[in-house]
Coordinates of C-alpha atoms and ligand atoms in Angstrom, one line a residue:
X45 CA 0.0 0.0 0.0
X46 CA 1.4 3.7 -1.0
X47 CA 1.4 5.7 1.7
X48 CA 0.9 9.0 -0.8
X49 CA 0.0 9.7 -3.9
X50 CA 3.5 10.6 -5.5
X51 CA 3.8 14.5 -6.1
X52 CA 2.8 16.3 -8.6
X53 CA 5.4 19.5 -8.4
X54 CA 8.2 19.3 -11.3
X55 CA 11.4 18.5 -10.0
X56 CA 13.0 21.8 -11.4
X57 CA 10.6 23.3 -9.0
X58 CA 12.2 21.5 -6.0
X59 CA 15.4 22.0 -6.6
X60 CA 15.1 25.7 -6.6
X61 CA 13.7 25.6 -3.3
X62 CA 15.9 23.4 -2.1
X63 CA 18.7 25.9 -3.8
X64 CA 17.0 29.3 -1.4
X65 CA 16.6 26.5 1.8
X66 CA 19.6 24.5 1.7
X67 CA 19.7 20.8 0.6
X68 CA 19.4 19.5 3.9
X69 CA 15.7 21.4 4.4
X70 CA 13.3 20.0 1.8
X71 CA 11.7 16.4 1.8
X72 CA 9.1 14.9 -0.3
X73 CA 9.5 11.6 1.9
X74 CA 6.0 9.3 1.9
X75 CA 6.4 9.7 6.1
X76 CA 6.8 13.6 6.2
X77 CA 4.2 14.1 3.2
X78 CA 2.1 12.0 5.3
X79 CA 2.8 13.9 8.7
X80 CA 2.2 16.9 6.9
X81 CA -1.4 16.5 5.6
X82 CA -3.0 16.8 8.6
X83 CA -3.1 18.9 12.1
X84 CA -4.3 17.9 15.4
X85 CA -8.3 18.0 14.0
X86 CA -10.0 14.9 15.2
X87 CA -11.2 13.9 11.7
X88 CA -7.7 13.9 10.5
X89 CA -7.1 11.2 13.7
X90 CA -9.9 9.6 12.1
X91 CA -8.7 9.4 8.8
X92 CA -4.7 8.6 10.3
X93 CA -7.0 5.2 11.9
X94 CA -8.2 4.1 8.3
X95 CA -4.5 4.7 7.1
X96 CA -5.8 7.7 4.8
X97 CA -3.6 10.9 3.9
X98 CA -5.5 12.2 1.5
X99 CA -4.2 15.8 1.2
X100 CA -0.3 15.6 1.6
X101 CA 1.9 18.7 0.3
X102 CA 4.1 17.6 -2.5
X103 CA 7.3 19.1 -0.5
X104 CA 7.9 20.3 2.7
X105 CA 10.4 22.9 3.5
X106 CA 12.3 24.4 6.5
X107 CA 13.3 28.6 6.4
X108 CA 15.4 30.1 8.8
X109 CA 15.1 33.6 7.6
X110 CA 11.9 36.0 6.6
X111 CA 14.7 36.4 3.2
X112 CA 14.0 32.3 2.7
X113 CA 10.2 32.6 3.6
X114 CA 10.1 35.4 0.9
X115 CA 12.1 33.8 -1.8
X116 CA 10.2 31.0 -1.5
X117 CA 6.7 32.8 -1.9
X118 CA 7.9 34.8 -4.8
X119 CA 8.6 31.5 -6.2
X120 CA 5.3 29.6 -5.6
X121 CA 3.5 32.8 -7.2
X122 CA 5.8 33.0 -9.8
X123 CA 5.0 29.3 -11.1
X124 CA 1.4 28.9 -8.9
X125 CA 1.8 26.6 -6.4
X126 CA 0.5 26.4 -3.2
X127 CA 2.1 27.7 -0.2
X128 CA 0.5 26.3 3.5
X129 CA 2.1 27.9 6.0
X130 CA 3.2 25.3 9.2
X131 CA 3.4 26.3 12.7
X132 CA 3.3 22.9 15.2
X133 CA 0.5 21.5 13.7
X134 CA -1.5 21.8 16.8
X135 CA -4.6 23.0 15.3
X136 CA -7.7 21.3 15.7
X137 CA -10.1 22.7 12.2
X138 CA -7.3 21.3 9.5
X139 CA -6.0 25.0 8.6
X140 CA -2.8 23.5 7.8
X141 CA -4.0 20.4 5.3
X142 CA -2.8 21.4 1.6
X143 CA -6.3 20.6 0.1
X144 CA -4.5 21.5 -3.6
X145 CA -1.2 20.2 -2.5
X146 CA 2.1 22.4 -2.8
X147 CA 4.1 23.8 -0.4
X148 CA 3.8 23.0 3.4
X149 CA 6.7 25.9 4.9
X150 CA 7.6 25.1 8.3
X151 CA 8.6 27.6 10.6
X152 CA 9.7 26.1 13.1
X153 CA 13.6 26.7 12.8
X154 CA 12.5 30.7 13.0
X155 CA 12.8 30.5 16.7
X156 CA 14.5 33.2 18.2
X157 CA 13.8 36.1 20.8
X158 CA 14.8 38.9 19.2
X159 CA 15.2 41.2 21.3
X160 CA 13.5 42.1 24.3
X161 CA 12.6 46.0 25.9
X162 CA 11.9 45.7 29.5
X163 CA 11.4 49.3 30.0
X164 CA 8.9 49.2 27.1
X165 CA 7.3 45.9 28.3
X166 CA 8.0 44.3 24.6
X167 CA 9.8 41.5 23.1
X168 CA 10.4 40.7 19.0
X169 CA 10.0 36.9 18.6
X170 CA 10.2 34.6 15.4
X171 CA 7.0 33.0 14.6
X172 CA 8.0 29.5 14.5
X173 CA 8.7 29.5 18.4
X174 CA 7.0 27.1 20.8
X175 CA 4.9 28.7 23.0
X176 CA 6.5 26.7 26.0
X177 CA 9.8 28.1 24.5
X178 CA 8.6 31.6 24.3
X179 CA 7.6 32.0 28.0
X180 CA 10.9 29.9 29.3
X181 CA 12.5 32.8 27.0
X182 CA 10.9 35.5 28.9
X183 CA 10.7 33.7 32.2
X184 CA 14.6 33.4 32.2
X185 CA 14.4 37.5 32.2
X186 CA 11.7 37.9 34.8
X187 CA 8.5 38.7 32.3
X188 CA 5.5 36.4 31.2
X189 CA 3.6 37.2 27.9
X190 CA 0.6 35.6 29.7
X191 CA -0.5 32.9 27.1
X192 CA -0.8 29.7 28.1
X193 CA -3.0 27.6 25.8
X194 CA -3.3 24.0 26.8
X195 CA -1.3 23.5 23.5
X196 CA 1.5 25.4 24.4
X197 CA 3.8 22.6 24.1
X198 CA 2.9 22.0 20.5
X199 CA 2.0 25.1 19.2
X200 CA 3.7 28.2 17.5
X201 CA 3.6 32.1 18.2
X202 CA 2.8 31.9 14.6
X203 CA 0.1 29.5 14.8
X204 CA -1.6 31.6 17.5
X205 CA -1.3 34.7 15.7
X206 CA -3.1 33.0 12.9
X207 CA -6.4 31.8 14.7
X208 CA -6.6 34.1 17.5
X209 CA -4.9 32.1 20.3
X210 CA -6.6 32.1 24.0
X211 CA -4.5 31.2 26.6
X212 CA -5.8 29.5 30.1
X213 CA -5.0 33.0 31.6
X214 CA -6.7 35.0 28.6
X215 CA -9.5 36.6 31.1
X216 CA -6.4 38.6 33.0
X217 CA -4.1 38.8 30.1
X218 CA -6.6 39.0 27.0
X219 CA -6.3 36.7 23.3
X220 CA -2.9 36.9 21.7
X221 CA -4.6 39.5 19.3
X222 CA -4.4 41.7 22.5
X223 CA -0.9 40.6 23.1
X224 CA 0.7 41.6 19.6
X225 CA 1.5 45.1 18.6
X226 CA 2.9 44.6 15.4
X227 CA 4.1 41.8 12.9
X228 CA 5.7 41.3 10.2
X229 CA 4.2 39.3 7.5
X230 CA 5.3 38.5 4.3
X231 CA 2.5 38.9 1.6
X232 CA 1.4 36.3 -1.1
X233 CA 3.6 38.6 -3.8
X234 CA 6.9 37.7 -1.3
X235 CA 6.7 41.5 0.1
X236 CA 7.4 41.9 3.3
X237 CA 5.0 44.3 5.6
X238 CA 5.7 45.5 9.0
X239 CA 2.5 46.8 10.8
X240 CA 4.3 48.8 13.0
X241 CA 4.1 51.4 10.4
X242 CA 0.5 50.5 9.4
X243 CA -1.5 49.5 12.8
X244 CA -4.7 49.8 11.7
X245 CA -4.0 46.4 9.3
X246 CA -2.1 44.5 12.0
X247 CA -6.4 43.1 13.6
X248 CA -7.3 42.3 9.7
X249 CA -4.0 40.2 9.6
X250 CA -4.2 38.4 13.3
X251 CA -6.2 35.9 12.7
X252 CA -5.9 35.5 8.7
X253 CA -4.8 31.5 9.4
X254 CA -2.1 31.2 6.5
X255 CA -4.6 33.0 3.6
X256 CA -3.2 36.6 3.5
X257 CA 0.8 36.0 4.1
X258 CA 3.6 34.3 6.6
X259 CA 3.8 35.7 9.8
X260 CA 7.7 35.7 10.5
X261 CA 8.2 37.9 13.4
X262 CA 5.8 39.9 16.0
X263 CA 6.2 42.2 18.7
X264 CA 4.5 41.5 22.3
X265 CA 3.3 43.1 25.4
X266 CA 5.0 41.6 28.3
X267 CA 4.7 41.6 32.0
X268 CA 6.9 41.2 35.2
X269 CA 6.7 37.7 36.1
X270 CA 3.6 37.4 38.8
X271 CA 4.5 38.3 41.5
X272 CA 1.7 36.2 43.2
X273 CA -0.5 33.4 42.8
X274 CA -3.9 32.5 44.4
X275 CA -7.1 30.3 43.5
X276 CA -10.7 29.7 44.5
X277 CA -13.6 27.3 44.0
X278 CA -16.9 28.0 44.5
X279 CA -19.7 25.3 44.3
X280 CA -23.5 26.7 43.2
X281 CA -26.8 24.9 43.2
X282 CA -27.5 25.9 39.4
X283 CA -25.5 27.2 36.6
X284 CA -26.9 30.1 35.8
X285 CA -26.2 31.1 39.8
X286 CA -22.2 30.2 39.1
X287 CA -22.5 32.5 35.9
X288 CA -24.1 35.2 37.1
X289 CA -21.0 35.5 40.0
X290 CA -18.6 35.7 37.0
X291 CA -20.5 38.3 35.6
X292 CA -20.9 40.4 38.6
X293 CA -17.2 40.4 39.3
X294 CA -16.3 40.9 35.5
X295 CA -18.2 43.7 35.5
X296 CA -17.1 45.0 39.6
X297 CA -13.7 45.2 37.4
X298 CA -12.0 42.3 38.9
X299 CA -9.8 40.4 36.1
X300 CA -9.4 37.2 37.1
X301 CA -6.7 35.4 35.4
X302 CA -8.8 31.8 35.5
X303 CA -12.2 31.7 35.2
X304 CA -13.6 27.9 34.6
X305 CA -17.3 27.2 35.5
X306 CA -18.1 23.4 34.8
X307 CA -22.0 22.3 33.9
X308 CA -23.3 19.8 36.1
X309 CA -22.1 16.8 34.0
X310 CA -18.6 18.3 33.6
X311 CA -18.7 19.1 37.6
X312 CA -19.8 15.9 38.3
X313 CA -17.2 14.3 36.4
X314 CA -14.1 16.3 37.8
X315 CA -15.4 15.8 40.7
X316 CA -16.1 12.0 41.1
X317 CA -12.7 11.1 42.8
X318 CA -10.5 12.1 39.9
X319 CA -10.5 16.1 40.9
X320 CA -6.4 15.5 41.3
X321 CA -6.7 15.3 37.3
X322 CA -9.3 18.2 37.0
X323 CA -7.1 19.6 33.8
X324 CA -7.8 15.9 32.1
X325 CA -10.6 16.3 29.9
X326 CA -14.0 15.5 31.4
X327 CA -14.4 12.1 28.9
X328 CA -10.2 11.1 29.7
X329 CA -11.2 11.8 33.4
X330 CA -14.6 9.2 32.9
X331 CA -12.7 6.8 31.1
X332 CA -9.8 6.7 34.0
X333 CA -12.2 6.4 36.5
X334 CA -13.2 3.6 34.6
X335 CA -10.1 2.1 33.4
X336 CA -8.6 2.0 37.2
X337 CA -11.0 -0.5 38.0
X338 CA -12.2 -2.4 35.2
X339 CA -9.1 -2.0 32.8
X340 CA -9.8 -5.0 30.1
X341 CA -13.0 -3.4 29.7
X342 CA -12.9 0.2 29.0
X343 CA -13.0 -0.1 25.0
X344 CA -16.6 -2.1 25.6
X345 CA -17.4 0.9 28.3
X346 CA -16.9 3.7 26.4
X347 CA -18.7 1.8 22.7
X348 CA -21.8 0.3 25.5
X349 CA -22.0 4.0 27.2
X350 CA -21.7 6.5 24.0
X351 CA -24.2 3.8 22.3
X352 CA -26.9 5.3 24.7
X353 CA -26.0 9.2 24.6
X354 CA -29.4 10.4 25.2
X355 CA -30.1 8.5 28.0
X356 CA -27.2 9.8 29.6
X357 CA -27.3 13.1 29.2
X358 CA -30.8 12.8 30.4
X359 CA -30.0 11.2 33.7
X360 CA -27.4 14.0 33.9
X361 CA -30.5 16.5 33.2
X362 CA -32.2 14.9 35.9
X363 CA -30.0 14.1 38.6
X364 CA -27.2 16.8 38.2
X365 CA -27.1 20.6 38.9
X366 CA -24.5 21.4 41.1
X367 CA -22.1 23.1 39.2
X368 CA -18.1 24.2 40.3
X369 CA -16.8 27.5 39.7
X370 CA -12.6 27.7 39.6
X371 CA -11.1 31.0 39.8
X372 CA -7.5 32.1 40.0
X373 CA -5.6 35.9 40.4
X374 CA -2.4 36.6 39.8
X375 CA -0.4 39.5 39.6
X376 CA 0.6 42.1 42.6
X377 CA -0.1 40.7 45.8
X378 CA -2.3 43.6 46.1
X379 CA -4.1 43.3 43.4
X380 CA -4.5 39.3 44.2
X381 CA -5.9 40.2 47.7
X382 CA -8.2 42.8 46.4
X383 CA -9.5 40.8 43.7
X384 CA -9.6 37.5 45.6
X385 CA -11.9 39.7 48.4
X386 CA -14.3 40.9 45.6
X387 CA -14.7 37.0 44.2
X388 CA -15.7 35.8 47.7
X389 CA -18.1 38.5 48.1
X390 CA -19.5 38.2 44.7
X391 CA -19.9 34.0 44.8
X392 CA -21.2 34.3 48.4
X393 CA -23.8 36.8 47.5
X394 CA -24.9 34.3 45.2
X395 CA -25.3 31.4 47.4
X396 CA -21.9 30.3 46.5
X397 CA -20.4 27.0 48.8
X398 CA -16.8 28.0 49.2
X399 CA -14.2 24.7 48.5
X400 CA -11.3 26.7 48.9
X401 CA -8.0 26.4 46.8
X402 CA -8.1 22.9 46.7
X403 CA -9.6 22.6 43.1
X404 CA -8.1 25.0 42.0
X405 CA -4.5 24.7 42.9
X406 CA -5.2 20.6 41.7
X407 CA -6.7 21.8 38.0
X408 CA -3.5 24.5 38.1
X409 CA -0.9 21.5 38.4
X410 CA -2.8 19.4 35.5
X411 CA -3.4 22.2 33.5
X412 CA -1.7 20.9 30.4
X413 CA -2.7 17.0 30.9
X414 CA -6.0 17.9 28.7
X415 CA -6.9 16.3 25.0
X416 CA -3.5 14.7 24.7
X417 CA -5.1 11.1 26.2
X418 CA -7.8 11.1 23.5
X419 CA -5.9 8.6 21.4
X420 CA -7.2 5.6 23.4
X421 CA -11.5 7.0 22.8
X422 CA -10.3 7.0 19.2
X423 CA -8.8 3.7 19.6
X424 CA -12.2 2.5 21.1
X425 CA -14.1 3.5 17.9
X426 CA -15.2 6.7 19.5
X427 CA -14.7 10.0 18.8
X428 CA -14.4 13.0 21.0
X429 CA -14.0 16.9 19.9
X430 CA -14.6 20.2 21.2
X431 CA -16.6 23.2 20.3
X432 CA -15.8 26.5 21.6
X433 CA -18.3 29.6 20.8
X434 CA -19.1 32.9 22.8
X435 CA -22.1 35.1 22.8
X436 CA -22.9 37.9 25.4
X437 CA -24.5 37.5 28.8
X438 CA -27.8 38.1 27.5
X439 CA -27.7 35.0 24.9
X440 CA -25.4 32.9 27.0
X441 CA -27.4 30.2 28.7
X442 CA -30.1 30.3 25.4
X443 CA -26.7 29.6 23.3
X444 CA -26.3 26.6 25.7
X445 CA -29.4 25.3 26.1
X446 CA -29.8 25.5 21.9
X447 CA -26.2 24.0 21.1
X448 CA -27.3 20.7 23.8
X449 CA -30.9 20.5 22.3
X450 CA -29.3 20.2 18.6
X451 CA -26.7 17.1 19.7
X452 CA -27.8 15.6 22.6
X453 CA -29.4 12.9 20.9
X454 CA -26.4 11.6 19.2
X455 CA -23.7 12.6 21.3
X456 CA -22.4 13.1 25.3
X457 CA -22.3 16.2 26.1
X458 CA -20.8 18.5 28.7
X459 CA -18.9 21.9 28.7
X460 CA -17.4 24.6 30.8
X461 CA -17.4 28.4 30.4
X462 CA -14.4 29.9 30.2
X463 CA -12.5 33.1 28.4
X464 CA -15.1 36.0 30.5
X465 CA -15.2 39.1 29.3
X466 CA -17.5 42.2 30.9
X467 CA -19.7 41.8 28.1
X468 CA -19.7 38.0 27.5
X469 CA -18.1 35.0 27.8
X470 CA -17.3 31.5 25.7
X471 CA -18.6 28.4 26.0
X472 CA -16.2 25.0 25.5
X473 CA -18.4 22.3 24.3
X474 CA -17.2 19.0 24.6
X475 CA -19.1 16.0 22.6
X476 CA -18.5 12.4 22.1
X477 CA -20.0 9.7 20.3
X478 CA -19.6 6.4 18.4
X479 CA -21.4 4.8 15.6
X480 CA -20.5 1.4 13.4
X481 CA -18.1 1.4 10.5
X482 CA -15.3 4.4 9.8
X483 CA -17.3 5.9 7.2
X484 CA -20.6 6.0 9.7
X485 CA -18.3 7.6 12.3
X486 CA -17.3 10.2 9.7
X487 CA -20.8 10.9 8.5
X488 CA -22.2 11.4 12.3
X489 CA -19.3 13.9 13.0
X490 CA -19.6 15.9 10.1
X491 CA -23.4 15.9 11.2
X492 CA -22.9 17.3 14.4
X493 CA -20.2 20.0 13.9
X494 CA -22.9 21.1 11.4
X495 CA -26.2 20.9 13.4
X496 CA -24.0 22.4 17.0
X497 CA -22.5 25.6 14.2
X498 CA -25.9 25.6 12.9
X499 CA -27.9 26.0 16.2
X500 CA -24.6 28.5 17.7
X501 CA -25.4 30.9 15.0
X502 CA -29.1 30.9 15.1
X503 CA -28.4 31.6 18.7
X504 CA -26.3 34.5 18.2
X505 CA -22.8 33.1 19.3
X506 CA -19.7 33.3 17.1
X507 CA -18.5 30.0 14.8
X508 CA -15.1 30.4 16.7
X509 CA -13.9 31.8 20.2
X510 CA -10.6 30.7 20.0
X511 CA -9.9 27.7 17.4
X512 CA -10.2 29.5 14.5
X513 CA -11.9 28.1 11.4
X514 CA -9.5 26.2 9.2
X515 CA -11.2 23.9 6.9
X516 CA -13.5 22.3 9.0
X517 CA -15.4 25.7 9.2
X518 CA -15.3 27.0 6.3
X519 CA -18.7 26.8 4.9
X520 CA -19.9 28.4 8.0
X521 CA -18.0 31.9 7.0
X522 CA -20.3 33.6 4.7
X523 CA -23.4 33.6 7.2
X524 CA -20.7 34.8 9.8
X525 CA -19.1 37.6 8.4
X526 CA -22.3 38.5 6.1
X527 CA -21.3 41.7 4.5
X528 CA -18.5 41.3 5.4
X529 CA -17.1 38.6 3.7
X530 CA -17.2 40.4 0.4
X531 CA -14.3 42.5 2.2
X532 CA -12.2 39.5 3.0
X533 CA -12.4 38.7 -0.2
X534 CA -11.4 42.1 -1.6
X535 CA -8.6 41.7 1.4
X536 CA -7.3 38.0 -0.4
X537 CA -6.7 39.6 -4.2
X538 CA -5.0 42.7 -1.9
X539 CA -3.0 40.7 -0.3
X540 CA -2.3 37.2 -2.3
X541 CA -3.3 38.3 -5.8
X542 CA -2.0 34.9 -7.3
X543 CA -4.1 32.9 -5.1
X544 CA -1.5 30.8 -3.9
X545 CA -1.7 30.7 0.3
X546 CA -3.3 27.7 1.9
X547 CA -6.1 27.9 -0.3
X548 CA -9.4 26.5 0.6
X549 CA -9.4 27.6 3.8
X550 CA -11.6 30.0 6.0
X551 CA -14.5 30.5 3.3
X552 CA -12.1 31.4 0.5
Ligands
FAD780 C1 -4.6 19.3 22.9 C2 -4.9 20.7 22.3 C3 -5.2 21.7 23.2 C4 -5.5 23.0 22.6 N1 -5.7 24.1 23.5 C5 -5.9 25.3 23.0 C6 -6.1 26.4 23.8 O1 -6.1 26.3 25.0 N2 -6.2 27.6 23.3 C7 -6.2 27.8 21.9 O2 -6.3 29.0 21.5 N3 -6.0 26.8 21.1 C8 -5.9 25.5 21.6 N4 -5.7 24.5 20.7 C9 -5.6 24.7 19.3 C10 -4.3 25.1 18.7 O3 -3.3 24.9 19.6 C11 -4.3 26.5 18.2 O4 -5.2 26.6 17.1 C12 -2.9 27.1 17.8 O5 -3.1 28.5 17.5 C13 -2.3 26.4 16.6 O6 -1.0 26.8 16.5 P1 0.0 25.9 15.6 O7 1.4 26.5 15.7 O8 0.0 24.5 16.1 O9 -0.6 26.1 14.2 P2 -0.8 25.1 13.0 O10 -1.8 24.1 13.4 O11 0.5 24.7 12.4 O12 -1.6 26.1 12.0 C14 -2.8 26.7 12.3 C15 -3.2 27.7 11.2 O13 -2.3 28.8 11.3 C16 -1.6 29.0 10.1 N5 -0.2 29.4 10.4 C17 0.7 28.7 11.2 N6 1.8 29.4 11.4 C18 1.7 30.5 10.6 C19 2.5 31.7 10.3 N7 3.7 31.8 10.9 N8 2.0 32.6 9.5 C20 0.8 32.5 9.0 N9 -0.1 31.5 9.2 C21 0.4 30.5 10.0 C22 -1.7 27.6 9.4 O14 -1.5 27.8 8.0 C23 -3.0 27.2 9.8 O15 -4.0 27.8 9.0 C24 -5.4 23.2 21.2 C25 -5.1 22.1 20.4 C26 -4.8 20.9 20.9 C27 -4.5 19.8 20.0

């Protein structure tokens, strides 16, 4: 069995990439192809099960300089292939699958702090820098950027850039696009463009995912390390007490730097004796639970229980409201005391149960434990994904209630509320199912991605809060932006007038 299909680029054409990258920097091996087609989206993991790479680039390449990652776009537009810019591959809506083959560029050797401007508060990165690299960078000189996704070991400043990263921290801190106060990018047309002399572009950039140039470097915000840490759980007798406390304090002014408030199934499962491992993912946390005491059986669990998702997200309707609320403040001790001091007033004036910093301080510790165990549901013949939308206060709980009527049929479903704002706040949806056969599977995930983006927007949430839209999404754009897509569009011939970067993507 072929891994690939071979590629279809011209050999000329490689070796004059390989001639701007180096020899040693270009492969069109069946493996890296293969690696290369896909991110970290669960139907790619479903598709890597069957043994199907059905969009592999015909070349990879490795850059170490915005002069290579301009050469080599000038080249690509010059004989029209497709460029697919490549952070980690930690994205989870396929924004880096080359759907029309070509180039995937790798950024990942541009990986340098640049420079760094503590009087300022600002440091110059490389985009292809882990963000675990990039805060050991700054940590080694006393600051924190403040983003801490629970991909940070796998993604890129690049990659977050690209689809509007949110950290765990992102309430106190803000979205990377509040982070960044310039890049530079370099254009389909091998230009390069630094915002710092045209700011008002930098927003319409941020968050462009690969389809209006390369990010190569950025400027940051950065803060003195913390010089404090504390956190807080709260238990209420119904959600929409637990989000009306966030809301208060949001609006009080208090800017907690966690703010996690689990629904009843999602309390109930990070709470049923596997709170040590609160940052596991509610359905790895189920399946542990499981696994520690029946181990041979877990794959039958997990098929037997997902087989019957209605049924159990009714007994959850009807035996489960509790809900737990996880705060956490950093920064100044003063601030932390202050802020601390307005949370206990605001959860308590709610009817808030106080549970101290135990479940807290045990999510802070496992913070980064999250979807990295999914491997074995997949392995089950289950499926598991996330969906993360955000609406205002007023449409919050209707989003929720709309988003559970559309899937709870077919799938188990639970989610926390996370990312607050004064005005709003995201919800994280996570779903699971099963069904019989690979290509059954397929057709019941596509199915509920599109009924849970369907009901979202009809509920007035956003298709993405932090994810970004990738492929996977892409059809959902137009009723998004409305008007507003005819503007992207204008944007695109703008800024890649040969049509060449990761096409296919975001509605384009
Ligand atoms: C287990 C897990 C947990 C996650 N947790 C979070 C989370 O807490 N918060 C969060 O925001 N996201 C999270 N994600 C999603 C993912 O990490 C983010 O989408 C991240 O921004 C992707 O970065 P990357 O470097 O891996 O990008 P990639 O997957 O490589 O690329 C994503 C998109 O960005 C484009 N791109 C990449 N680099 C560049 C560049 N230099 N210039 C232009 N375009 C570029 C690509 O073409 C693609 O369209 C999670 C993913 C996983 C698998």
């Amino acid at each position: 069995m072929t891994l690939v299909a071979a590629p279809r680029v011209p050999e000329p054409f490689v070796r004059r990439v390989a001639a701007i990258v180096g020899e040693g920097r270009v492969s069109q091996t069946p493996p890296v192809r293969a690696l290369y087609s896909r991110d970290m989206w669960p139907k790619t993991l479903l598709w890597t099960r069957e043994g199907s790479f059905p969009h592999p680039p015909d070349l990879v390449a490795w850059p170490e300089s915005a002069a290579e990652v301009a050469a080599i776009v000038r080249l690509c537009a010059s004989e029209g292939v497709p460029l697919v810019p490549f952070g980690g591959g930690g994205g989870v809506c396929g924004g880096v699958i080359p759907l029309r083959g070509g180039i995937s560029l790798d950024l990942k050797r541009m990986n340098r702090l640049v420079s760094l401007d503590p009087e300022s508060g600002t440091a110059d990165f490389e985009c292809g820098i882990i963000g675990q690299h990039l805060e050991d960078e700054l940590a080694k000189r006393g600051h924190t950027l403040g983003h801490f996704p629970s991909s940070i070991y796998i993604s890129t400043l690049g990659g977050f850039l690209a689809a509007r990263s949110a950290g765990q921290l992102s309430t106190r801190y803000g979205k990377i696009e509040d982070m960044v106060s310039s890049v530079i990018l370099v254009t389909g047309t091998g230009e390069k463009l630094d915002t710092a002399s045209c700011p008002e572009l930098l927003q319409a950039l941020v968050g462009s995912e690969g389809t209006l140039g390369v990010f190569t470097h950025a400027r940051l915000r950065i803060h003195p390390a913390p010089e404090a840490r504390r956190m807080q759980a709260h238990s209420f007798t119904t959600l929409a007490d637990g989000l009306e406390a966030i809301r208060v304090l949001l609006q009080r002014g208090a800017r907690p730097a966690v703010v996690r408030l689990y629904d009843p199934l999602d309390t109930f499962i990070v709470g049923s004796g596997k709170a040590k491992e609160a940052g596991a993912g509610p359905l790895s946390a189920l399946k542990e639970v499981f696994e520690e005491r029946f181990p041979a059986a877990t794959p039958l669990f997990l098929r037997a229980a997902l087989a019957y998702p209605a049924t159990l997200n009714q007994l959850a309707d009807r035996f489960l409201s509790r809900v737990l609320l996880i705060l956490g403040f950093e920064g100044s001790r003063e601030v932390v005391e202050a802020e601390l001091g307005l949370a206990q007033e605001s959860c308590r004036t709610l009817g808030g149960r106080d549970l101290g910093p135990g479940p807290g301080d045990r999510w802070f510790e496992n913070r980064y434990k999250v979807s990295y165990k999914q491997s074995k549901i997949f392995a089950a013949g289950c499926f598991v994904d996330t969906m993360e939308v955000a609406t205002t206060w007023d449409r919050l709980q209707g989003l929720y209630e709309a988003v559970r009527r559309a899937l709870s049929d077919r799938a188990l479903l639970m989610a926390h509320f996370s990312h607050a704002y004064p005005e709003g706040c995201s919800i994280y949806f996570t779903f699971a199912a099963t069904a019989k056969g690979a290509s059954e599977r397929e057709r019941l995930y596509d199915a509920l991605w599109h009924d849970g983006l369907a009901a979202t927007q009809k509920a007035g949430g956003c298709l993405s809060h932090h994810h970004g839209v990738g492929y996977s999404k892409s059809v959902f754009m137009a009723a998004e932006l409305g008007e507003g897509m005819r503007l992207y569009h204008a944007l695109k011939d703008v800024f890649d007038p040969h049509g060449i970067l990761n096409p296919g993507k975001m509605g384009l």
